[in-house]
JSON list of C-alpha atoms in Angstrom, two decimals:
[
{"chain": "T", "resi": 1, "resn": "LYS", "atom": "CA", "xyz": [99.64, 108.30, 81.48]},
{"chain": "T", "resi": 2, "resn": "ARG", "atom": "CA", "xyz": [101.39, 105.15, 80.24]},
{"chain": "T", "resi": 3, "resn": "THR", "atom": "CA", "xyz": [100.83, 103.87, 76.75]},
{"chain": "T", "resi": 4, "resn": "VAL", "atom": "CA", "xyz": [100.64, 100.32, 75.35]},
{"chain": "T", "resi": 5, "resn": "SER", "atom": "CA", "xyz": [104.10, 100.96, 73.93]},
{"chain": "T", "resi": 6, "resn": "ASP", "atom": "CA", "xyz": [105.36, 101.72, 77.48]},
{"chain": "T", "resi": 7, "resn": "LEU", "atom": "CA", "xyz": [103.88, 98.43, 78.69]},
{"chain": "T", "resi": 8, "resn": "ARG", "atom": "CA", "xyz": [105.58, 96.46, 75.94]},
{"chain": "T", "resi": 9, "resn": "GLN", "atom": "CA", "xyz": [108.94, 98.11, 76.63]},
{"chain": "T", "resi": 10, "resn": "PHE", "atom": "CA", "xyz": [108.91, 98.49, 80.43]},
{"chain": "T", "resi": 11, "resn": "GLY", "atom": "CA", "xyz": [106.13, 96.24, 81.74]},
{"chain": "T", "resi": 12, "resn": "TYR", "atom": "CA", "xyz": [106.41, 93.02, 83.73]},
{"chain": "T", "resi": 13, "resn": "CYS", "atom": "CA", "xyz": [104.18, 89.97, 83.82]},
{"chain": "T", "resi": 14, "resn": "LEU", "atom": "CA", "xyz": [102.85, 89.71, 87.37]},
{"chain": "T", "resi": 15, "resn": "ASP", "atom": "CA", "xyz": [101.23, 86.28, 87.16]},
{"chain": "T", "resi": 16, "resn": "ASN", "atom": "CA", "xyz": [104.26, 84.04, 86.53]},
{"chain": "T", "resi": 17, "resn": "ILE", "atom": "CA", "xyz": [104.09, 82.88, 90.15]},
{"chain": "T", "resi": 18, "resn": "ALA", "atom": "CA", "xyz": [101.23, 82.29, 92.56]},
{"chain": "T", "resi": 19, "resn": "PRO", "atom": "CA", "xyz": [101.13, 81.47, 96.27]},
{"chain": "T", "resi": 20, "resn": "GLY", "atom": "CA", "xyz": [100.25, 77.92, 97.21]},
{"chain": "T", "resi": 21, "resn": "THR", "atom": "CA", "xyz": [100.89, 75.00, 99.53]},
{"chain": "T", "resi": 22, "resn": "SER", "atom": "CA", "xyz": [103.73, 72.62, 98.73]},
{"chain": "T", "resi": 23, "resn": "LEU", "atom": "CA", "xyz": [103.12, 68.94, 98.08]},
{"chain": "T", "resi": 24, "resn": "ILE", "atom": "CA", "xyz": [106.37, 68.23, 99.97]},
{"chain": "T", "resi": 25, "resn": "GLU", "atom": "CA", "xyz": [105.61, 67.14, 103.53]},
{"chain": "T", "resi": 26, "resn": "HIS", "atom": "CA", "xyz": [106.24, 69.91, 106.12]},
{"chain": "T", "resi": 27, "resn": "ALA", "atom": "CA", "xyz": [107.39, 72.35, 103.42]},
{"chain": "T", "resi": 28, "resn": "GLY", "atom": "CA", "xyz": [104.47, 74.73, 104.00]},
{"chain": "T", "resi": 29, "resn": "ARG", "atom": "CA", "xyz": [103.58, 77.59, 101.69]},
{"chain": "T", "resi": 30, "resn": "GLY", "atom": "CA", "xyz": [105.58, 78.91, 98.79]},
{"chain": "T", "resi": 31, "resn": "ALA", "atom": "CA", "xyz": [105.45, 80.61, 95.39]},
{"chain": "T", "resi": 32, "resn": "PHE", "atom": "CA", "xyz": [104.87, 78.30, 92.44]},
{"chain": "T", "resi": 33, "resn": "ALA", "atom": "CA", "xyz": [105.28, 78.89, 88.72]},
{"chain": "T", "resi": 34, "resn": "THR", "atom": "CA", "xyz": [101.98, 79.23, 86.87]},
{"chain": "T", "resi": 35, "resn": "ARG", "atom": "CA", "xyz": [103.60, 78.30, 83.53]},
{"chain": "T", "resi": 36, "resn": "ASP", "atom": "CA", "xyz": [106.88, 77.00, 82.13]},
{"chain": "T", "resi": 37, "resn": "LEU", "atom": "CA", "xyz": [109.52, 79.72, 82.46]},
{"chain": "T", "resi": 38, "resn": "GLU", "atom": "CA", "xyz": [112.70, 79.78, 80.41]},
{"chain": "T", "resi": 39, "resn": "GLN", "atom": "CA", "xyz": [116.08, 79.95, 82.11]},
{"chain": "T", "resi": 40, "resn": "GLY", "atom": "CA", "xyz": [117.12, 83.61, 82.31]},
{"chain": "T", "resi": 41, "resn": "SER", "atom": "CA", "xyz": [113.57, 84.96, 82.06]},
{"chain": "T", "resi": 42, "resn": "VAL", "atom": "CA", "xyz": [112.29, 87.49, 84.57]},
{"chain": "T", "resi": 43, "resn": "ILE", "atom": "CA", "xyz": [109.87, 85.69, 86.88]},
{"chain": "T", "resi": 44, "resn": "ALA", "atom": "CA", "xyz": [108.74, 88.77, 88.78]},
{"chain": "T", "resi": 45, "resn": "PRO", "atom": "CA", "xyz": [109.73, 92.35, 89.49]},
{"chain": "T", "resi": 46, "resn": "VAL", "atom": "CA", "xyz": [110.84, 92.92, 93.07]},
{"chain": "T", "resi": 47, "resn": "PRO", "atom": "CA", "xyz": [110.23, 96.54, 94.07]},
{"chain": "T", "resi": 48, "resn": "LEU", "atom": "CA", "xyz": [112.05, 97.39, 97.29]},
{"chain": "T", "resi": 49, "resn": "LEU", "atom": "CA", "xyz": [111.15, 99.60, 100.20]},
{"chain": "T", "resi": 50, "resn": "SER", "atom": "CA", "xyz": [114.19, 101.05, 101.96]},
{"chain": "T", "resi": 51, "resn": "LEU", "atom": "CA", "xyz": [114.00, 100.77, 105.77]},
{"chain": "T", "resi": 52, "resn": "SER", "atom": "CA", "xyz": [116.25, 101.74, 108.61]},
{"chain": "T", "resi": 53, "resn": "ARG", "atom": "CA", "xyz": [117.30, 98.68, 110.62]},
{"chain": "T", "resi": 54, "resn": "SER", "atom": "CA", "xyz": [116.57, 100.62, 113.81]},
{"chain": "T", "resi": 55, "resn": "SER", "atom": "CA", "xyz": [112.96, 101.17, 112.70]},
{"chain": "T", "resi": 56, "resn": "LEU", "atom": "CA", "xyz": [112.37, 97.44, 113.20]},
{"chain": "T", "resi": 57, "resn": "GLU", "atom": "CA", "xyz": [113.63, 97.41, 116.79]},
{"chain": "T", "resi": 58, "resn": "ILE", "atom": "CA", "xyz": [111.13, 96.90, 119.59]},
{"chain": "T", "resi": 59, "resn": "LEU", "atom": "CA", "xyz": [111.94, 98.01, 123.12]},
{"chain": "T", "resi": 60, "resn": "LYS", "atom": "CA", "xyz": [109.77, 96.65, 125.93]},
{"chain": "T", "resi": 61, "resn": "GLU", "atom": "CA", "xyz": [110.08, 97.63, 129.54]},
{"chain": "T", "resi": 62, "resn": "ARG", "atom": "CA", "xyz": [109.58, 94.69, 131.88]},
{"chain": "T", "resi": 63, "resn": "GLN", "atom": "CA", "xyz": [107.89, 94.94, 135.27]},
{"chain": "T", "resi": 64, "resn": "ASP", "atom": "CA", "xyz": [111.30, 94.81, 136.97]},
{"chain": "T", "resi": 65, "resn": "GLY", "atom": "CA", "xyz": [112.36, 97.95, 135.07]},
{"chain": "T", "resi": 66, "resn": "THR", "atom": "CA", "xyz": [114.76, 96.24, 132.66]},
{"chain": "T", "resi": 67, "resn": "VAL", "atom": "CA", "xyz": [114.40, 96.87, 128.95]},
{"chain": "T", "resi": 68, "resn": "GLU", "atom": "CA", "xyz": [114.10, 93.97, 126.53]},
{"chain": "T", "resi": 69, "resn": "LYS", "atom": "CA", "xyz": [115.19, 94.58, 122.94]},
{"chain": "T", "resi": 70, "resn": "SER", "atom": "CA", "xyz": [113.80, 92.53, 120.06]},
{"chain": "T", "resi": 71, "resn": "THR", "atom": "CA", "xyz": [113.04, 93.00, 116.38]},
{"chain": "T", "resi": 72, "resn": "GLN", "atom": "CA", "xyz": [109.85, 92.92, 114.35]},
{"chain": "T", "resi": 73, "resn": "LEU", "atom": "CA", "xyz": [109.12, 89.79, 112.30]},
{"chain": "T", "resi": 74, "resn": "LEU", "atom": "CA", "xyz": [109.37, 91.91, 109.14]},
{"chain": "T", "resi": 75, "resn": "LEU", "atom": "CA", "xyz": [113.16, 91.67, 109.48]},
{"chain": "T", "resi": 76, "resn": "ASN", "atom": "CA", "xyz": [112.95, 88.01, 108.35]},
{"chain": "T", "resi": 77, "resn": "TYR", "atom": "CA", "xyz": [111.71, 89.18, 104.93]},
{"chain": "T", "resi": 78, "resn": "CYS", "atom": "CA", "xyz": [114.25, 91.95, 104.33]},
{"chain": "T", "resi": 79, "resn": "TYR", "atom": "CA", "xyz": [117.51, 91.93, 102.38]},
{"chain": "T", "resi": 80, "resn": "GLY", "atom": "CA", "xyz": [120.47, 93.51, 104.05]},
{"chain": "T", "resi": 81, "resn": "HIS", "atom": "CA", "xyz": [123.94, 93.09, 105.46]},
{"chain": "T", "resi": 82, "resn": "ALA", "atom": "CA", "xyz": [124.57, 92.60, 109.17]},
{"chain": "T", "resi": 83, "resn": "ASN", "atom": "CA", "xyz": [126.93, 95.63, 109.20]},
{"chain": "T", "resi": 84, "resn": "SER", "atom": "CA", "xyz": [124.51, 97.93, 107.35]},
{"chain": "T", "resi": 85, "resn": "SER", "atom": "CA", "xyz": [121.86, 100.16, 108.88]},
{"chain": "T", "resi": 86, "resn": "ILE", "atom": "CA", "xyz": [119.76, 99.91, 105.69]},
{"chain": "T", "resi": 87, "resn": "LEU", "atom": "CA", "xyz": [117.35, 97.07, 104.88]},
{"chain": "T", "resi": 88, "resn": "LEU", "atom": "CA", "xyz": [115.45, 96.47, 101.65]},
{"chain": "T", "resi": 89, "resn": "PHE", "atom": "CA", "xyz": [111.96, 95.00, 101.95]},
{"chain": "T", "resi": 90, "resn": "PRO", "atom": "CA", "xyz": [110.60, 93.34, 98.78]},
{"chain": "T", "resi": 91, "resn": "TYR", "atom": "CA", "xyz": [106.91, 93.97, 98.14]},
{"chain": "T", "resi": 92, "resn": "SER", "atom": "CA", "xyz": [105.38, 92.28, 95.13]},
{"chain": "T", "resi": 93, "resn": "ASN", "atom": "CA", "xyz": [102.97, 89.46, 94.45]},
{"chain": "T", "resi": 94, "resn": "GLY", "atom": "CA", "xyz": [104.39, 86.24, 95.92]},
{"chain": "T", "resi": 95, "resn": "VAL", "atom": "CA", "xyz": [108.07, 87.20, 95.98]},
{"chain": "T", "resi": 96, "resn": "ASN", "atom": "CA", "xyz": [108.34, 86.71, 99.76]},
{"chain": "T", "resi": 97, "resn": "LEU", "atom": "CA", "xyz": [107.10, 83.15, 99.30]},
{"chain": "T", "resi": 98, "resn": "VAL", "atom": "CA", "xyz": [109.89, 82.02, 96.96]},
{"chain": "T", "resi": 99, "resn": "ASN", "atom": "CA", "xyz": [111.79, 79.19, 98.65]},
{"chain": "T", "resi": 100, "resn": "HIS", "atom": "CA", "xyz": [114.45, 76.95, 97.20]},
{"chain": "T", "resi": 101, "resn": "ASN", "atom": "CA", "xyz": [116.91, 74.26, 98.07]},
{"chain": "T", "resi": 102, "resn": "SER", "atom": "CA", "xyz": [120.10, 76.07, 99.11]},
{"chain": "T", "resi": 103, "resn": "SER", "atom": "CA", "xyz": [122.24, 73.79, 96.92]},
{"chain": "T", "resi": 104, "resn": "GLN", "atom": "CA", "xyz": [119.92, 74.05, 93.87]},
{"chain": "T", "resi": 105, "resn": "ALA", "atom": "CA", "xyz": [118.44, 77.54, 93.72]},
{"chain": "T", "resi": 106, "resn": "ASN", "atom": "CA", "xyz": [115.53, 78.15, 91.35]},
{"chain": "T", "resi": 107, "resn": "VAL", "atom": "CA", "xyz": [115.99, 81.90, 91.05]},
{"chain": "T", "resi": 108, "resn": "LYS", "atom": "CA", "xyz": [118.51, 84.68, 91.45]},
{"chain": "T", "resi": 109, "resn": "LEU", "atom": "CA", "xyz": [118.01, 88.36, 92.16]},
{"chain": "T", "resi": 110, "resn": "LEU", "atom": "CA", "xyz": [119.54, 90.90, 89.78]},
{"chain": "T", "resi": 111, "resn": "TRP", "atom": "CA", "xyz": [119.47, 94.65, 89.46]},
{"chain": "T", "resi": 112, "resn": "PRO", "atom": "CA", "xyz": [117.53, 95.44, 86.25]},
{"chain": "T", "resi": 113, "resn": "GLU", "atom": "CA", "xyz": [119.41, 96.63, 83.21]},
{"chain": "T", "resi": 114, "resn": "GLY", "atom": "CA", "xyz": [118.81, 100.33, 82.57]},
{"chain": "T", "resi": 115, "resn": "SER", "atom": "CA", "xyz": [117.52, 102.79, 85.12]},
{"chain": "T", "resi": 116, "resn": "GLU", "atom": "CA", "xyz": [114.68, 103.81, 82.77]},
{"chain": "T", "resi": 117, "resn": "ARG", "atom": "CA", "xyz": [112.98, 100.49, 83.55]},
{"chain": "T", "resi": 118, "resn": "ILE", "atom": "CA", "xyz": [112.92, 101.29, 87.26]},
{"chain": "T", "resi": 119, "resn": "ALA", "atom": "CA", "xyz": [111.48, 104.75, 86.62]},
{"chain": "T", "resi": 120, "resn": "HIS", "atom": "CA", "xyz": [108.54, 103.25, 84.71]},
{"chain": "T", "resi": 121, "resn": "SER", "atom": "CA", "xyz": [107.93, 100.23, 86.95]},
{"chain": "T", "resi": 122, "resn": "LEU", "atom": "CA", "xyz": [105.53, 100.42, 89.87]},
{"chain": "T", "resi": 123, "resn": "ASN", "atom": "CA", "xyz": [106.89, 103.82, 90.88]},
{"chain": "T", "resi": 124, "resn": "ALA", "atom": "CA", "xyz": [109.61, 102.04, 92.85]},
{"chain": "T", "resi": 125, "resn": "LYS", "atom": "CA", "xyz": [112.81, 103.86, 93.78]},
{"chain": "T", "resi": 126, "resn": "TYR", "atom": "CA", "xyz": [114.74, 100.59, 94.10]},
{"chain": "T", "resi": 127, "resn": "MET", "atom": "CA", "xyz": [114.01, 97.34, 92.34]},
{"chain": "T", "resi": 128, "resn": "LEU", "atom": "CA", "xyz": [115.41, 93.89, 91.64]},
{"chain": "T", "resi": 129, "resn": "GLU", "atom": "CA", "xyz": [114.35, 91.30, 89.11]},
{"chain": "T", "resi": 130, "resn": "MET", "atom": "CA", "xyz": [113.76, 87.67, 90.10]},
{"chain": "T", "resi": 131, "resn": "VAL", "atom": "CA", "xyz": [115.29, 85.61, 87.27]},
{"chain": "T", "resi": 132, "resn": "ALA", "atom": "CA", "xyz": [114.84, 81.88, 86.54]},
{"chain": "T", "resi": 133, "resn": "LEU", "atom": "CA", "xyz": [117.97, 79.75, 86.90]},
{"chain": "T", "resi": 134, "resn": "ARG", "atom": "CA", "xyz": [116.62, 76.51, 85.45]}
]
């Protein structure tokens, strides 16, 4: 059982961002700050599920007997390298909705300091922190 002291030391605020619709025309949905966040502050924890790239492959046999290979849409939301067989899927409130201008990013992803934080957080084996840049 976790104590209040554990929460103060290892806990994360999960309501810094909320899903919503952008006021920018054609921008669609995104994650929006629910309060002013200081530069360098952790916006949200990003627990990661480790997946095999091959587990997202879909093979369909066509009527002519040929096999069509495609991938599941989930791949679009995973972190990974093209030459790696491992993908990391982030699963936390709103983190898959964070969008930003590629020349002026709002956030960066960092590995948390200290492995003890990961052990106490959301029972995740792997985790990143989403940190405010401005």
